Amino acid sequence: MLPNDPHTYFSDVASKYLSGNASDLEVRELEKWVLADPENKRQFMAFKKAWMLSGLEKAAPIAHVDDLWKQTAAQLTPEAKVVPIKRNWLRIAAAIALLVLASTVIFYNLRPDEVFLAEATDTVNQVALTDGSQIALNQSSSLSYSFDKKKGTRVVNLTGDAFFDVARDEAHPFIIKTSLIEIEVLGTSFYVDAREGQPEIQVIVESGRVAVRYQSQETILEANEKAVFQISTNQLAKQINEDANYLALKTNKLVFENTSLDEVVFALNRQYHTNIQMENEGLKDCTLSSTFTNKSLTAVLNILESSMPGIEVIDEGNVVVLSGRCE
């Protein structure tokens, strides 16, 4: 849990994040904090603006740092007194510059040139990055993007699942970090499923080549191949992709041809970030043949129920239960 105190939060976690020194855990905590409340996001964007200006004026005495952070917090509240923006940010920037200099690291060589946050709540969010890359970010997912000038890398930290179409740039590798694995590409299109609570993380490649890593393990994927990382055993394996609907996040189209209900439920839970469960094991072998294009979850469940007379869809709030039997 991130601290609520603006001084502690901004001077520690956010400074490390913008300088490229935050751990993966700190990055994820920061993303959750920023996306949890519009006011949090406003504070972060204000801090980022001050950070970008930190090289414009000589650092202030260290004794003034705490006071400056208190002023920052006060000026971000609705009751704050209106002050000249440029002068205020230069003063705050001076304090930030002092923090960077105190770590004996040159600020402009370490900070990312760009920090970008995105989230998707109830619908898929189509994200366009400044490098030309396109991302379809699934609902209940979030990401941060930055360019590390010192390392020359484009870095995405992903929570949830997304489809990536990465602009090719051999001089600047594109790296995706999830809670456990790391994916590196030059230019390609692929899907990453790193939803929380799942037993595995999957990477499925549509085109190009992708390197997937976990500690000392590495596997190279090409088109129509996937990497499966089993969380319980920490094992990374390469497989031939047989998932016909992994592009659904990009196309918003689900195709089932004599598909087992077990596979249908998996695809729907992934696509809509819902929790559909089957009441009995016998339902797993039921089959469905149908195509859903630009359909809401409610519409899909209605069609499923009408096309499979022996099955009833029961909405219990947090869980959707499929009951009955095959006919």
Short mmCIF file of C-alpha atoms in Angstrom, two decimals:
data_model
loop_
_atom_site.label_atom_id
_atom_site.label_comp_id
_atom_site.label_asym_id
_atom_site.label_seq_id
_atom_site.Cartn_x
_atom_site.Cartn_y
_atom_site.Cartn_z
CA MET A 1 0.00 0.00 0.00
CA LEU A 2 1.34 3.41 -0.94
CA PRO A 3 1.58 6.08 1.78
CA ASN A 4 -0.99 8.87 1.72
CA ASP A 5 1.46 11.55 2.81
CA PRO A 6 2.32 13.67 -0.27
CA HIS A 7 5.91 14.28 0.86
CA THR A 8 6.67 10.59 1.36
CA TYR A 9 4.88 9.55 -1.80
CA PHE A 10 6.20 12.14 -4.24
CA SER A 11 9.76 12.35 -2.98
CA ASP A 12 10.25 8.58 -2.86
CA VAL A 13 8.16 6.41 -5.18
CA ALA A 14 7.36 8.96 -7.89
CA SER A 15 10.93 10.30 -8.00
CA LYS A 16 12.32 6.79 -8.39
CA TYR A 17 9.74 6.03 -11.07
CA LEU A 18 10.54 9.08 -13.18
CA SER A 19 14.28 8.54 -12.81
CA GLY A 20 13.98 4.94 -13.99
CA ASN A 21 15.07 3.53 -10.62
CA ALA A 22 11.76 2.14 -9.33
CA SER A 23 11.39 -1.60 -8.86
CA ASP A 24 8.69 -3.51 -10.76
CA LEU A 25 6.64 -3.72 -7.55
CA GLU A 26 6.93 0.03 -6.97
CA VAL A 27 5.86 0.71 -10.57
CA ARG A 28 2.75 -1.46 -10.17
CA GLU A 29 1.90 0.16 -6.83
CA LEU A 30 2.31 3.60 -8.36
CA GLU A 31 0.05 2.71 -11.30
CA LYS A 32 -2.66 1.44 -8.96
CA TRP A 33 -2.43 4.58 -6.83
CA VAL A 34 -2.62 6.93 -9.82
CA LEU A 35 -5.52 5.09 -11.44
CA ALA A 36 -7.47 4.66 -8.20
CA ASP A 37 -8.67 8.26 -8.00
CA PRO A 38 -8.73 11.30 -10.34
CA GLU A 39 -7.14 13.42 -7.61
CA ASN A 40 -4.22 11.00 -7.39
CA LYS A 41 -3.74 11.25 -11.14
CA ARG A 42 -3.85 15.06 -10.95
CA GLN A 43 -1.16 15.05 -8.27
CA PHE A 44 1.05 12.72 -10.27
CA MET A 45 0.73 14.75 -13.48
CA ALA A 46 1.56 17.92 -11.56
CA PHE A 47 4.60 16.23 -10.07
CA LYS A 48 5.66 14.97 -13.50
CA LYS A 49 5.44 18.50 -14.88
CA ALA A 50 7.66 19.79 -12.10
CA TRP A 51 10.09 16.95 -12.70
CA MET A 52 10.38 17.84 -16.37
CA LEU A 53 11.32 21.38 -15.38
CA SER A 54 13.85 20.37 -12.75
CA GLY A 55 16.91 21.19 -14.83
CA LEU A 56 15.90 24.83 -15.36
CA GLU A 57 16.97 26.34 -12.07
CA LYS A 58 19.66 25.74 -9.46
CA ALA A 59 18.62 23.46 -6.63
CA ALA A 60 17.19 24.98 -3.46
CA PRO A 61 18.78 24.43 -0.03
CA ILE A 62 17.94 21.00 1.33
CA ALA A 63 16.25 22.48 4.41
CA HIS A 64 13.52 23.84 2.14
CA VAL A 65 12.60 20.52 0.53
CA ASP A 66 9.95 19.49 3.08
CA ASP A 67 8.27 22.89 2.92
CA LEU A 68 8.19 22.79 -0.85
CA TRP A 69 6.49 19.38 -0.86
CA LYS A 70 3.90 20.63 1.60
CA GLN A 71 3.26 23.58 -0.71
CA THR A 72 2.87 21.19 -3.64
CA ALA A 73 0.18 19.22 -1.82
CA ALA A 74 -1.63 22.39 -0.75
CA GLN A 75 -1.63 23.83 -4.25
CA LEU A 76 -3.24 20.67 -5.64
CA THR A 77 -6.36 20.95 -3.46
CA PRO A 78 -9.50 22.80 -4.68
CA GLU A 79 -9.06 25.40 -1.92
CA ALA A 80 -5.51 26.23 -2.91
CA LYS A 81 -4.46 29.82 -3.32
CA VAL A 82 -3.82 30.79 -6.94
CA VAL A 83 -0.12 31.50 -7.56
CA PRO A 84 1.95 32.13 -10.71
CA ILE A 85 2.32 28.66 -12.24
CA LYS A 86 5.75 29.03 -13.81
CA ARG A 87 7.41 30.46 -10.74
CA ASN A 88 5.80 27.84 -8.49
CA TRP A 89 6.89 24.91 -10.63
CA LEU A 90 10.42 26.22 -10.90
CA ARG A 91 10.65 26.32 -7.12
CA ILE A 92 9.36 22.76 -6.81
CA ALA A 93 11.60 21.67 -9.68
CA ALA A 94 14.57 23.03 -7.81
CA ALA A 95 13.82 20.75 -4.87
CA ILE A 96 13.45 17.77 -7.18
CA ALA A 97 16.75 18.59 -8.85
CA LEU A 98 18.36 18.56 -5.43
CA LEU A 99 17.05 15.06 -4.77
CA VAL A 100 18.55 13.87 -8.03
CA LEU A 101 21.89 15.56 -7.46
CA ALA A 102 22.06 14.10 -3.95
CA SER A 103 22.06 10.63 -5.51
CA THR A 104 25.09 11.69 -7.63
CA VAL A 105 23.23 10.88 -10.85
CA ILE A 106 22.75 13.37 -13.65
CA PHE A 107 18.98 13.93 -13.96
CA TYR A 108 18.59 14.31 -17.71
CA ASN A 109 20.53 11.12 -18.44
CA LEU A 110 18.28 8.98 -16.26
CA ARG A 111 14.73 10.20 -16.42
CA PRO A 112 12.44 8.74 -19.07
CA ASP A 113 11.72 11.16 -21.92
CA GLU A 114 8.08 10.17 -21.68
CA VAL A 115 5.87 8.73 -18.97
CA PHE A 116 2.41 7.64 -20.00
CA LEU A 117 -0.35 5.89 -18.05
CA ALA A 118 -3.43 4.19 -19.48
CA GLU A 119 -6.26 2.09 -18.11
CA ALA A 120 -9.35 0.35 -19.42
CA THR A 121 -12.34 -0.06 -17.12
CA ASP A 122 -15.51 -1.35 -18.79
CA THR A 123 -14.41 -1.33 -22.44
CA VAL A 124 -11.30 -1.98 -24.51
CA ASN A 125 -9.02 1.06 -24.66
CA GLN A 126 -7.20 1.63 -27.97
CA VAL A 127 -3.86 3.18 -27.01
CA ALA A 128 -1.56 4.90 -29.52
CA LEU A 129 2.02 5.47 -28.37
CA THR A 130 4.21 8.26 -29.73
CA ASP A 131 6.57 5.73 -31.34
CA GLY A 132 3.74 4.51 -33.59
CA SER A 133 2.94 1.38 -31.61
CA GLN A 134 -0.72 0.48 -31.12
CA ILE A 135 -2.12 -1.31 -28.07
CA ALA A 136 -5.58 -2.77 -27.48
CA LEU A 137 -5.81 -2.67 -23.68
CA ASN A 138 -8.51 -4.97 -22.33
CA GLN A 139 -10.99 -3.89 -19.69
CA SER A 140 -9.84 -4.10 -16.06
CA SER A 141 -6.26 -3.66 -17.28
CA SER A 142 -3.67 -0.89 -17.01
CA LEU A 143 -0.21 -0.03 -18.27
CA SER A 144 2.55 2.52 -18.05
CA TYR A 145 4.90 3.43 -20.90
CA SER A 146 8.25 5.18 -20.75
CA PHE A 147 11.32 5.70 -22.89
CA ASP A 148 14.55 5.16 -21.02
CA LYS A 149 17.01 7.54 -22.68
CA LYS A 150 20.05 6.03 -20.97
CA LYS A 151 19.27 2.42 -21.92
CA GLY A 152 17.60 3.27 -25.22
CA THR A 153 14.59 1.07 -24.47
CA ARG A 154 10.84 1.49 -24.74
CA VAL A 155 9.30 -0.01 -21.61
CA VAL A 156 5.71 -1.01 -20.82
CA ASN A 157 4.61 -2.28 -17.42
CA LEU A 158 1.39 -4.26 -17.90
CA THR A 159 -1.27 -5.36 -15.45
CA GLY A 160 -4.01 -7.42 -17.11
CA ASP A 161 -4.03 -8.31 -20.79
CA ALA A 162 -3.45 -6.47 -24.06
CA PHE A 163 -2.73 -6.95 -27.76
CA PHE A 164 0.39 -5.16 -29.01
CA ASP A 165 1.30 -4.01 -32.52
CA VAL A 166 4.80 -2.65 -31.97
CA ALA A 167 6.43 -0.17 -34.35
CA ARG A 168 9.77 -1.58 -35.51
CA ASP A 169 12.83 0.24 -34.20
CA GLU A 170 15.95 -1.92 -34.05
CA ALA A 171 17.88 0.74 -32.15
CA HIS A 172 15.28 0.89 -29.36
CA PRO A 173 13.94 -2.50 -28.20
CA PHE A 174 10.39 -2.63 -26.87
CA ILE A 175 10.16 -4.34 -23.47
CA ILE A 176 6.99 -5.44 -21.69
CA LYS A 177 7.15 -6.29 -18.00
CA THR A 178 4.45 -8.21 -16.15
CA SER A 179 4.51 -9.24 -12.51
CA LEU A 180 6.79 -12.19 -13.35
CA ILE A 181 7.98 -12.35 -16.95
CA GLU A 182 9.63 -9.96 -19.41
CA ILE A 183 9.01 -9.79 -23.15
CA GLU A 184 11.38 -8.11 -25.62
CA VAL A 185 10.61 -7.28 -29.25
CA LEU A 186 11.90 -5.10 -32.06
CA GLY A 187 8.70 -4.86 -34.08
CA THR A 188 5.87 -7.37 -34.12
CA SER A 189 2.27 -8.05 -33.12
CA PHE A 190 1.32 -10.30 -30.24
CA TYR A 191 -1.02 -10.83 -27.30
CA VAL A 192 -0.07 -10.87 -23.62
CA ASP A 193 -2.38 -12.36 -21.00
CA ALA A 194 -1.13 -11.50 -17.52
CA ARG A 195 -4.45 -11.23 -15.72
CA GLU A 196 -4.26 -11.47 -11.94
CA GLY A 197 -5.57 -14.66 -10.39
CA GLN A 198 -4.80 -16.86 -13.41
CA PRO A 199 -2.58 -19.97 -13.05
CA GLU A 200 -0.41 -18.98 -16.01
CA ILE A 201 0.81 -16.09 -18.14
CA GLN A 202 0.57 -16.44 -21.92
CA VAL A 203 2.26 -14.68 -24.83
CA ILE A 204 0.89 -15.45 -28.31
CA VAL A 205 2.64 -14.11 -31.43
CA GLU A 206 0.76 -13.06 -34.56
CA SER A 207 3.81 -11.83 -36.52
CA GLY A 208 7.53 -11.25 -36.04
CA ARG A 209 9.75 -12.65 -33.27
CA VAL A 210 9.45 -12.24 -29.50
CA ALA A 211 11.79 -13.18 -26.66
CA VAL A 212 10.08 -14.19 -23.41
CA ARG A 213 12.18 -14.40 -20.25
CA TYR A 214 11.87 -15.48 -16.65
CA GLN A 215 15.12 -15.29 -14.68
CA SER A 216 17.53 -17.63 -16.53
CA GLN A 217 14.82 -19.15 -18.73
CA GLU A 218 14.23 -17.78 -22.23
CA THR A 219 12.21 -18.87 -25.23
CA ILE A 220 12.01 -17.29 -28.70
CA LEU A 221 8.58 -17.19 -30.34
CA GLU A 222 7.60 -16.76 -33.97
CA ALA A 223 4.18 -16.43 -35.64
CA ASN A 224 1.53 -18.88 -34.38
CA GLU A 225 3.61 -19.87 -31.37
CA LYS A 226 2.96 -19.10 -27.72
CA ALA A 227 4.85 -19.10 -24.45
CA VAL A 228 3.13 -20.40 -21.33
CA PHE A 229 4.56 -19.55 -17.93
CA GLN A 230 3.17 -21.74 -15.13
CA ILE A 231 3.10 -19.60 -12.00
CA SER A 232 2.97 -22.53 -9.56
CA THR A 233 6.15 -24.13 -10.93
CA ASN A 234 7.91 -21.07 -12.41
CA GLN A 235 8.35 -23.00 -15.65
CA LEU A 236 8.39 -21.38 -19.09
CA ALA A 237 7.45 -23.47 -22.14
CA LYS A 238 6.87 -22.91 -25.86
CA GLN A 239 3.84 -24.37 -27.64
CA ILE A 240 2.05 -24.23 -30.97
CA ASN A 241 -0.89 -21.84 -30.62
CA GLU A 242 -4.30 -23.46 -31.02
CA ASP A 243 -6.30 -20.58 -29.55
CA ALA A 244 -8.45 -19.30 -32.43
CA ASN A 245 -9.72 -16.31 -30.45
CA TYR A 246 -6.54 -14.72 -29.11
CA LEU A 247 -7.04 -11.86 -31.60
CA ALA A 248 -10.53 -11.08 -30.26
CA LEU A 249 -9.18 -8.16 -28.25
CA LYS A 250 -8.00 -6.62 -31.52
CA THR A 251 -10.92 -7.65 -33.77
CA ASN A 252 -13.74 -7.73 -31.19
CA LYS A 253 -14.82 -10.98 -32.81
CA LEU A 254 -15.20 -14.42 -31.20
CA VAL A 255 -15.56 -17.50 -33.41
CA PHE A 256 -16.62 -20.88 -32.04
CA GLU A 257 -16.88 -23.90 -34.32
CA ASN A 258 -18.01 -27.00 -32.46
CA THR A 259 -16.02 -25.63 -29.51
CA SER A 260 -16.28 -27.20 -26.06
CA LEU A 261 -18.13 -25.10 -23.51
CA ASP A 262 -15.01 -25.24 -21.34
CA GLU A 263 -13.06 -23.38 -24.05
CA VAL A 264 -15.98 -21.01 -24.67
CA VAL A 265 -16.10 -20.03 -20.99
CA PHE A 266 -12.33 -19.44 -20.94
CA ALA A 267 -12.56 -17.17 -24.00
CA LEU A 268 -15.51 -15.20 -22.58
CA ASN A 269 -13.87 -14.74 -19.18
CA ARG A 270 -10.73 -13.47 -20.89
CA GLN A 271 -12.49 -11.19 -23.37
CA TYR A 272 -14.93 -9.61 -20.93
CA HIS A 273 -12.94 -9.96 -17.69
CA THR A 274 -15.90 -11.69 -16.10
CA ASN A 275 -16.33 -14.76 -13.90
CA ILE A 276 -18.41 -17.44 -15.63
CA GLN A 277 -18.51 -20.83 -13.94
CA MET A 278 -20.12 -24.16 -14.84
CA GLU A 279 -22.34 -25.80 -12.25
CA ASN A 280 -21.23 -29.33 -13.12
CA GLU A 281 -18.34 -31.03 -14.91
CA GLY A 282 -20.65 -32.55 -17.53
CA LEU A 283 -21.21 -29.13 -19.11
CA LYS A 284 -17.56 -28.88 -20.17
CA ASP A 285 -18.13 -31.32 -23.04
CA CYS A 286 -21.12 -29.43 -24.48
CA THR A 287 -20.24 -27.72 -27.77
CA LEU A 288 -21.13 -24.39 -29.32
CA SER A 289 -20.95 -23.15 -32.91
CA SER A 290 -21.51 -19.42 -33.17
CA THR A 291 -19.80 -16.16 -34.10
CA PHE A 292 -20.04 -13.00 -31.99
CA THR A 293 -18.98 -9.69 -33.52
CA ASN A 294 -19.09 -6.48 -31.49
CA LYS A 295 -21.40 -8.08 -28.94
CA SER A 296 -21.76 -7.19 -25.29
CA LEU A 297 -21.40 -9.92 -22.69
CA THR A 298 -25.14 -9.78 -22.01
CA ALA A 299 -25.91 -10.29 -25.70
CA VAL A 300 -23.47 -13.20 -25.93
CA LEU A 301 -24.97 -14.94 -22.88
CA ASN A 302 -28.50 -14.47 -24.23
CA ILE A 303 -27.49 -16.05 -27.55
CA LEU A 304 -25.67 -18.87 -25.77
CA GLU A 305 -28.74 -19.64 -23.66
CA SER A 306 -31.13 -19.58 -26.62
CA SER A 307 -28.89 -21.72 -28.83
CA MET A 308 -28.29 -24.34 -26.11
CA PRO A 309 -31.80 -25.17 -24.78
CA GLY A 310 -30.59 -27.44 -21.99
CA ILE A 311 -28.46 -24.73 -20.40
CA GLU A 312 -29.60 -21.91 -18.13
CA VAL A 313 -27.60 -18.73 -17.48
CA ILE A 314 -27.90 -17.51 -13.89
CA ASP A 315 -26.48 -14.10 -12.98
CA GLU A 316 -25.50 -14.10 -9.30
CA GLY A 317 -23.83 -10.69 -9.33
CA ASN A 318 -20.11 -11.33 -9.12
CA VAL A 319 -20.48 -14.75 -10.75
CA VAL A 320 -22.40 -16.00 -13.79
CA VAL A 321 -23.35 -19.66 -13.42
CA LEU A 322 -24.14 -22.02 -16.30
CA SER A 323 -26.41 -24.81 -15.13
CA GLY A 324 -28.32 -27.66 -16.74
CA ARG A 325 -27.11 -30.26 -19.21
CA CYS A 326 -26.35 -30.77 -22.89
CA GLU A 327 -29.21 -31.70 -25.22
#
